[in-house]
Amino acid sequence: MSASTEDSGGRVVVTSTRQLLLPTNTSYLQEFELHTEVHSVSRGPSDGEPRQWRGVKIEALLSRVEAGDRWTHLLVTGSDGYRACVSLDTAFDALLAVERPDVQQEPTLPRFVGAELDGTESVASVDRIETIKLDPDESASEYASRPTTDS
């Protein structure tokens, strides 16, 4: 049995020129081709084991919301407020994973993963994906946020 968002009934808002409310339950994703890929998610020295992820290509989501050439970056926000700002060139081949075929439970779904993403750009429990345009003098790091935890 695989870990998925089957029972959660979750949704991800994908927004650009148009907006899409994407269900994360795989039974509602028939209009999208689901891909299974192996990616490492590394945030520390002991992390980084390659894992299987199954989901929708970001390219497919962006075409659905009519993301055009005027956008330069993708903001991906998790339910905890964690946010990554990734160039569209990097994000284009990434995946919004809604299932882990190789494990029974995965609390971080849906998850933004991809071969070109570093550990800080992989976002867990994704709530929102949106396109933005950065000026040449702006840095993507200005748009990223890392929630602070109370000690």
XYZ file of C-alpha atoms in Angstrom:
151
model
C 0.000 0.000 0.000
C 1.250 3.478 -0.777
C 1.066 6.688 1.212
C -1.169 9.243 -0.435
C -3.558 12.065 0.209
C -6.458 9.729 -0.623
C -8.353 10.299 2.606
C -7.357 13.868 3.331
C -9.505 15.556 0.700
C -6.863 18.293 0.513
C -6.649 21.033 -2.063
C -3.830 23.099 -3.525
C -4.503 26.528 -5.014
C -2.530 27.035 -8.234
C -2.702 30.596 -9.511
C -1.345 32.660 -12.388
C -3.426 34.308 -15.117
C -6.151 31.864 -14.074
C -6.694 29.942 -10.837
C -7.085 26.209 -10.271
C -8.278 24.511 -7.086
C -6.485 21.183 -7.405
C -7.736 18.238 -5.339
C -4.867 16.159 -4.002
C -6.863 12.948 -3.871
C -5.506 10.831 -6.756
C -8.981 9.607 -7.693
C -9.841 13.207 -8.684
C -6.727 13.741 -10.783
C -7.718 11.676 -13.841
C -7.427 14.708 -16.122
C -3.692 14.865 -15.356
C -1.018 12.346 -16.207
C 0.541 11.153 -12.954
C 4.296 10.586 -12.997
C 6.372 8.465 -10.647
C 9.888 9.791 -10.110
C 12.757 9.267 -7.695
C 14.063 12.365 -5.910
C 16.124 13.107 -2.832
C 14.896 15.674 -0.351
C 17.845 16.877 1.688
C 17.682 19.337 4.553
C 20.495 17.944 6.654
C 23.495 15.625 6.549
C 21.491 12.470 7.372
C 18.746 13.215 4.861
C 18.843 12.831 1.140
C 17.856 9.208 0.566
C 16.295 8.821 -2.877
C 12.538 8.254 -2.548
C 9.680 7.568 -4.946
C 7.159 10.351 -5.460
C 4.031 10.241 -7.631
C 2.178 13.317 -8.798
C 1.479 15.987 -11.383
C 4.209 17.787 -13.323
C 4.397 21.499 -12.548
C 4.493 22.099 -16.318
C 0.975 20.615 -16.607
C -0.340 22.759 -13.759
C 1.161 25.919 -15.218
C -0.379 25.283 -18.617
C -3.792 24.873 -16.945
C -3.556 28.286 -15.261
C -2.198 29.942 -18.414
C 1.171 30.902 -16.969
C 2.807 32.879 -19.759
C 6.238 34.266 -20.501
C 5.810 37.305 -18.275
C 6.326 35.249 -15.099
C 9.840 34.452 -13.873
C 9.378 32.528 -10.621
C 7.108 30.195 -8.732
C 6.159 30.744 -5.081
C 5.364 27.456 -3.367
C 3.870 27.737 0.130
C 3.342 24.986 2.691
C 0.646 24.791 5.355
C 3.204 25.828 7.999
C 4.069 29.048 6.146
C 7.307 27.678 4.711
C 7.732 29.240 1.271
C 10.223 28.701 -1.542
C 10.724 30.995 -4.508
C 12.060 29.022 -7.459
C 12.829 30.128 -11.010
C 10.338 28.820 -13.540
C 13.218 27.201 -15.442
C 13.988 25.104 -12.368
C 10.366 24.497 -11.346
C 9.088 23.542 -14.789
C 10.205 19.900 -14.541
C 9.384 19.540 -10.838
C 6.493 17.536 -9.466
C 3.630 18.232 -7.089
C 3.741 14.832 -5.411
C 0.460 13.536 -4.016
C 1.558 9.979 -3.315
C 4.548 7.965 -2.080
C 4.313 4.518 -3.721
C 7.098 3.053 -1.565
C 5.726 3.799 1.945
C 2.462 3.441 3.860
C 2.391 6.866 5.525
C 3.812 10.186 4.375
C 2.689 13.218 6.396
C 4.395 15.747 4.080
C 2.057 15.294 1.098
C 1.400 17.063 -1.159
C 5.062 17.905 -1.672
C 6.968 19.993 -4.206
C 9.940 17.882 -5.356
C 12.292 17.819 -8.324
C 15.713 16.866 -9.591
C 16.899 20.473 -9.831
C 15.562 21.585 -6.436
C 17.818 21.880 -3.434
C 16.590 20.881 0.022
C 15.391 24.381 0.908
C 13.235 24.515 -2.243
C 11.334 21.288 -1.585
C 8.146 22.330 0.190
C 6.085 19.934 2.319
C 2.302 20.030 2.771
C 1.836 22.433 -0.155
C -1.183 24.753 0.101
C -0.476 27.226 -2.689
C 1.525 27.560 -5.901
C 1.626 30.914 -7.667
C 3.573 32.592 -10.437
C 5.314 35.921 -9.877
C 7.586 38.209 -11.858
C 10.833 39.321 -10.274
C 12.685 42.349 -11.559
C 16.329 41.751 -12.511
C 17.505 43.484 -9.321
C 15.292 41.354 -7.041
C 16.458 38.179 -5.329
C 14.295 35.079 -4.991
C 15.485 34.783 -1.389
C 13.520 37.964 -0.576
C 10.310 36.010 -1.234
C 11.232 32.803 0.586
C 10.135 32.409 4.190
C 11.055 29.984 6.899
C 8.614 29.917 9.814
C 10.169 30.230 13.224
C 9.398 27.622 15.831
C 8.814 28.412 19.465
C 11.281 26.773 21.819
